[in-house]
Amino acid sequence: MHKDIKQVLFDEDEIRNRIKELGEQITKDYAGQGLVVVSLLKGAVYFTAELTKHIDLPVRLDFMISSSYGNSTISTGSINITKDLDENIAGKHVLLVDDIIDTGLTLEKISNLLLTRNPLSVKTAVLLDKGSRRVNAMNADYVGFEIPDEFVVGYGLDFAGDYRNLPVIGILKPSVFAKK
Ligand code: IMP
Ligand code: MG
């Protein structure tokens, strides 16, 4: 186990198997249609790459970068788009993909923004759901795993930019927080 990880929640096989199931479900739900997958950089890259391999439909892939600004521990709900889509999503089914839904503010703000661009539909997929932290009525349409209120890293998720490349998802040791 990585020296900074207290506990592994999901190993590589568990993650891969669950994402395959989500991809197969999405394939059924959108049968006969295509979709634009909108992936939120950087956290969603690993999840997006694995998920789209299992969506057996015409998929176009696009990326957005958003950052919440203001105090880093208290989300203000303000979302700043620093990289917008290249694709025109008007008349398309959109699947918005993020690593984790926590307060729900990111997915709420971005799906509302995408809805102003006249897509056929906007649905959301997340690898992790920290349901106990939600501050709004937002729920993802496709969820990999529900997790407790712990700070997790790996498989795209970071702490201050580190640990994204860990192949597993694990809980960070408290001593690591103390050092930053
Ligand atoms: P929300 O807007 O509060 O739902 O936050 C979503 C974003 O918060 C995610 O895209 C992550 O960047 C970040 N986040 C929330 N919880 C964690 C965690 O446990 N580890 C790493 N990033 C997290
Ligand atoms: Mg993120």
CSV table of C-alpha atoms and ligand atoms in Angstrom, one decimal:
chain,number,residue,atom,x,y,z
A,1,MET,CA,0.0,0.0,0.0
A,2,HIS,CA,1.2,3.6,-0.7
A,3,LYS,CA,2.8,5.1,2.4
A,4,ASP,CA,0.3,8.0,2.5
A,5,ILE,CA,-2.8,5.9,2.3
A,6,LYS,CA,-4.6,4.8,5.5
A,7,GLN,CA,-7.0,2.4,3.9
A,8,VAL,CA,-7.8,1.2,0.3
A,9,LEU,CA,-11.5,1.5,-0.4
A,10,PHE,CA,-11.5,0.1,-3.9
A,11,ASP,CA,-8.8,-1.8,-5.7
A,12,GLU,CA,-8.1,-1.8,-9.4
A,13,ASP,CA,-10.3,-4.9,-10.2
A,14,GLU,CA,-13.3,-3.5,-8.2
A,15,ILE,CA,-13.0,-0.2,-10.0
A,16,ARG,CA,-12.7,-1.7,-13.4
A,17,ASN,CA,-15.6,-4.1,-12.9
A,18,ARG,CA,-18.0,-1.5,-11.6
A,19,ILE,CA,-17.2,1.0,-14.4
A,20,LYS,CA,-17.8,-1.8,-16.9
A,21,GLU,CA,-21.3,-2.3,-15.4
A,22,LEU,CA,-22.0,1.5,-15.6
A,23,GLY,CA,-20.9,1.5,-19.3
A,24,GLU,CA,-23.1,-1.4,-20.1
A,25,GLN,CA,-26.1,0.3,-18.4
A,26,ILE,CA,-25.4,3.5,-20.3
A,27,THR,CA,-25.2,1.5,-23.5
A,28,LYS,CA,-28.7,0.1,-22.8
A,29,ASP,CA,-30.2,3.4,-21.7
A,30,TYR,CA,-29.1,5.3,-24.8
A,31,ALA,CA,-29.6,2.4,-27.3
A,32,GLY,CA,-29.9,3.6,-30.9
A,33,GLN,CA,-28.6,7.1,-30.0
A,34,GLY,CA,-25.3,8.8,-29.7
A,35,LEU,CA,-23.9,11.0,-26.9
A,36,VAL,CA,-21.4,13.7,-26.1
A,37,VAL,CA,-19.4,12.8,-23.0
A,38,VAL,CA,-18.3,15.9,-21.2
A,39,SER,CA,-15.5,15.1,-18.8
A,40,LEU,CA,-14.4,17.5,-16.1
A,41,LEU,CA,-10.6,17.8,-16.0
A,42,LYS,CA,-8.6,16.8,-14.3
A,43,GLY,CA,-10.2,14.5,-11.7
A,44,ALA,CA,-12.5,12.6,-14.2
A,45,VAL,CA,-9.8,11.6,-16.7
A,46,TYR,CA,-9.2,8.0,-15.5
A,47,PHE,CA,-13.0,7.3,-14.9
A,48,THR,CA,-13.9,8.8,-18.3
A,49,ALA,CA,-11.3,6.8,-20.2
A,50,GLU,CA,-12.4,3.5,-18.7
A,51,LEU,CA,-16.1,4.3,-18.9
A,52,THR,CA,-16.2,5.3,-22.5
A,53,LYS,CA,-14.4,2.1,-23.5
A,54,HIS,CA,-17.6,0.3,-22.3
A,55,ILE,CA,-20.1,2.5,-24.0
A,56,ASP,CA,-20.9,0.7,-27.2
A,57,LEU,CA,-22.5,3.7,-29.0
A,58,PRO,CA,-21.3,6.6,-31.1
A,59,VAL,CA,-19.5,8.8,-28.5
A,60,ARG,CA,-17.9,12.1,-28.9
A,61,LEU,CA,-15.6,13.2,-26.1
A,62,ASP,CA,-15.1,16.7,-24.8
A,63,PHE,CA,-13.5,18.3,-21.8
A,64,MET,CA,-14.2,21.2,-19.5
A,65,ILE,CA,-12.1,22.7,-16.7
A,66,SER,CA,-14.0,24.3,-13.8
A,67,SER,CA,-12.7,25.5,-10.5
A,68,SER,CA,-14.6,26.8,-7.6
A,69,TYR,CA,-13.1,29.9,-6.3
A,70,GLY,CA,-13.1,31.7,-2.9
A,71,ASN,CA,-12.2,29.9,0.3
A,72,SER,CA,-10.8,26.4,-0.6
A,73,THR,CA,-12.5,24.6,2.2
A,74,ILE,CA,-15.9,26.2,2.1
A,75,SER,CA,-17.5,26.0,-1.4
A,76,THR,CA,-19.0,29.3,-2.4
A,77,GLY,CA,-21.0,27.7,-5.2
A,78,SER,CA,-19.3,30.0,-7.7
A,79,ILE,CA,-18.0,28.0,-10.6
A,80,ASN,CA,-15.3,29.4,-12.9
A,81,ILE,CA,-15.0,27.8,-16.3
A,82,THR,CA,-11.3,28.0,-17.4
A,83,LYS,CA,-11.7,25.7,-20.4
A,84,ASP,CA,-14.9,25.4,-22.2
A,85,LEU,CA,-16.2,22.8,-24.6
A,86,ASP,CA,-15.1,22.5,-28.2
A,87,GLU,CA,-18.3,20.6,-29.2
A,88,ASN,CA,-21.6,22.2,-30.0
A,89,ILE,CA,-24.1,20.2,-27.8
A,90,ALA,CA,-27.3,21.6,-29.2
A,91,GLY,CA,-29.6,18.8,-30.1
A,92,LYS,CA,-27.3,16.2,-28.6
A,93,HIS,CA,-27.6,13.9,-25.6
A,94,VAL,CA,-24.9,15.0,-23.0
A,95,LEU,CA,-23.4,12.8,-20.3
A,96,LEU,CA,-21.5,15.0,-17.8
A,97,VAL,CA,-18.8,13.0,-16.1
A,98,ASP,CA,-17.0,13.8,-12.8
A,99,ASP,CA,-14.8,11.9,-10.3
A,100,ILE,CA,-17.0,12.6,-7.3
A,101,ILE,CA,-20.1,14.3,-6.2
A,102,ASP,CA,-19.6,15.9,-2.8
A,103,THR,CA,-21.6,19.0,-2.0
A,104,GLY,CA,-23.3,18.7,-5.4
A,105,LEU,CA,-22.5,22.3,-6.4
A,106,THR,CA,-20.2,21.5,-9.3
A,107,LEU,CA,-22.5,19.2,-11.1
A,108,GLU,CA,-25.5,21.4,-10.4
A,109,LYS,CA,-23.8,24.5,-11.8
A,110,ILE,CA,-22.3,22.8,-14.8
A,111,SER,CA,-25.4,20.9,-15.8
A,112,ASN,CA,-27.4,24.1,-15.6
A,113,LEU,CA,-24.9,25.8,-17.8
A,114,LEU,CA,-25.0,23.0,-20.3
A,115,LEU,CA,-28.8,23.1,-20.3
A,116,THR,CA,-28.7,26.7,-21.5
A,117,ARG,CA,-27.1,25.4,-24.8
A,118,ASN,CA,-30.2,23.5,-25.9
A,119,PRO,CA,-29.0,19.8,-25.7
A,120,LEU,CA,-31.5,17.0,-26.1
A,121,SER,CA,-30.7,15.9,-22.5
A,122,VAL,CA,-28.1,16.2,-19.8
A,123,LYS,CA,-27.4,13.3,-17.5
A,124,THR,CA,-24.5,12.9,-15.0
A,125,ALA,CA,-22.1,10.1,-14.1
A,126,VAL,CA,-19.7,10.0,-11.1
A,127,LEU,CA,-17.4,7.3,-9.9
A,128,LEU,CA,-17.9,8.3,-6.2
A,129,ASP,CA,-20.8,9.7,-4.3
A,130,LYS,CA,-20.3,11.3,-0.8
A,131,GLY,CA,-24.0,11.6,-0.2
A,132,SER,CA,-23.8,12.8,3.4
A,133,ARG,CA,-22.1,16.0,2.3
A,134,ARG,CA,-24.8,17.2,-0.2
A,135,VAL,CA,-26.1,20.7,0.2
A,136,ASN,CA,-28.6,20.6,-2.7
A,137,ALA,CA,-31.0,18.2,-4.3
A,138,MET,CA,-28.5,17.1,-7.0
A,139,ASN,CA,-28.0,13.4,-7.5
A,140,ALA,CA,-25.9,11.8,-10.3
A,141,ASP,CA,-27.8,9.5,-12.7
A,142,TYR,CA,-24.9,6.9,-12.7
A,143,VAL,CA,-22.9,6.3,-9.6
A,144,GLY,CA,-20.0,3.9,-9.2
A,145,PHE,CA,-19.7,3.7,-5.4
A,146,GLU,CA,-21.2,5.4,-2.4
A,147,ILE,CA,-18.5,6.4,0.1
A,148,PRO,CA,-18.4,7.7,3.6
A,149,ASP,CA,-17.4,11.3,4.5
A,150,GLU,CA,-13.6,10.7,4.2
A,151,PHE,CA,-11.1,12.5,1.9
A,152,VAL,CA,-10.1,10.0,-0.8
A,153,VAL,CA,-7.4,10.1,-3.5
A,154,GLY,CA,-6.3,8.0,-6.4
A,155,TYR,CA,-7.8,7.1,-9.8
A,156,GLY,CA,-7.9,10.7,-10.8
A,157,LEU,CA,-8.7,12.2,-7.4
A,158,ASP,CA,-6.1,14.5,-5.9
A,159,PHE,CA,-5.0,16.2,-2.7
A,160,ALA,CA,-3.4,19.5,-3.7
A,161,GLY,CA,-2.6,18.1,-7.1
A,162,ASP,CA,-0.9,14.9,-5.8
A,163,TYR,CA,-1.9,11.2,-5.9
A,164,ARG,CA,-4.1,11.3,-9.1
A,165,ASN,CA,-2.1,8.5,-10.6
A,166,LEU,CA,-2.6,5.9,-7.8
A,167,PRO,CA,-4.4,3.0,-9.4
A,168,VAL,CA,-6.6,2.4,-6.4
A,169,ILE,CA,-9.0,4.7,-4.4
A,170,GLY,CA,-7.9,5.2,-0.8
A,171,ILE,CA,-8.3,7.3,2.3
A,172,LEU,CA,-5.5,9.7,2.9
A,173,LYS,CA,-3.6,9.6,6.2
A,174,PRO,CA,-4.5,12.5,8.4
A,175,SER,CA,-0.7,13.2,8.9
A,176,VAL,CA,-0.6,14.1,5.2
A,177,PHE,CA,-3.1,16.9,5.6
A,178,ALA,CA,-1.2,18.3,8.5
A,179,LYS,CA,2.0,18.8,6.4
A,180,LYS,CA,0.3,21.0,3.8
B,1,IMP,P1,-18.7,19.3,-5.1
B,1,IMP,O1,-18.9,20.6,-6.0
B,1,IMP,O2,-18.6,19.7,-3.7
B,1,IMP,O3,-19.7,18.2,-5.4
B,1,IMP,O4,-17.3,18.8,-5.4
B,1,IMP,C1,-16.8,18.1,-6.4
B,1,IMP,C2,-15.3,18.2,-6.5
B,1,IMP,O5,-14.7,18.3,-5.2
B,1,IMP,C3,-14.7,17.0,-7.1
B,1,IMP,O6,-14.6,17.2,-8.5
B,1,IMP,C4,-13.4,17.0,-6.5
B,1,IMP,O7,-12.5,17.8,-7.2
B,1,IMP,C5,-13.5,17.6,-5.1
B,1,IMP,N1,-13.6,16.6,-4.0
B,1,IMP,C6,-14.6,16.3,-3.2
B,1,IMP,N2,-14.4,15.4,-2.3
B,1,IMP,C7,-13.1,14.9,-2.6
B,1,IMP,C8,-12.3,13.9,-2.1
B,1,IMP,O8,-12.6,13.1,-1.1
B,1,IMP,N3,-11.1,13.7,-2.7
B,1,IMP,C9,-10.6,14.5,-3.7
B,1,IMP,N4,-11.4,15.5,-4.2
B,1,IMP,C10,-12.6,15.7,-3.7
B,2,MG,MG,-12.3,17.8,-9.3
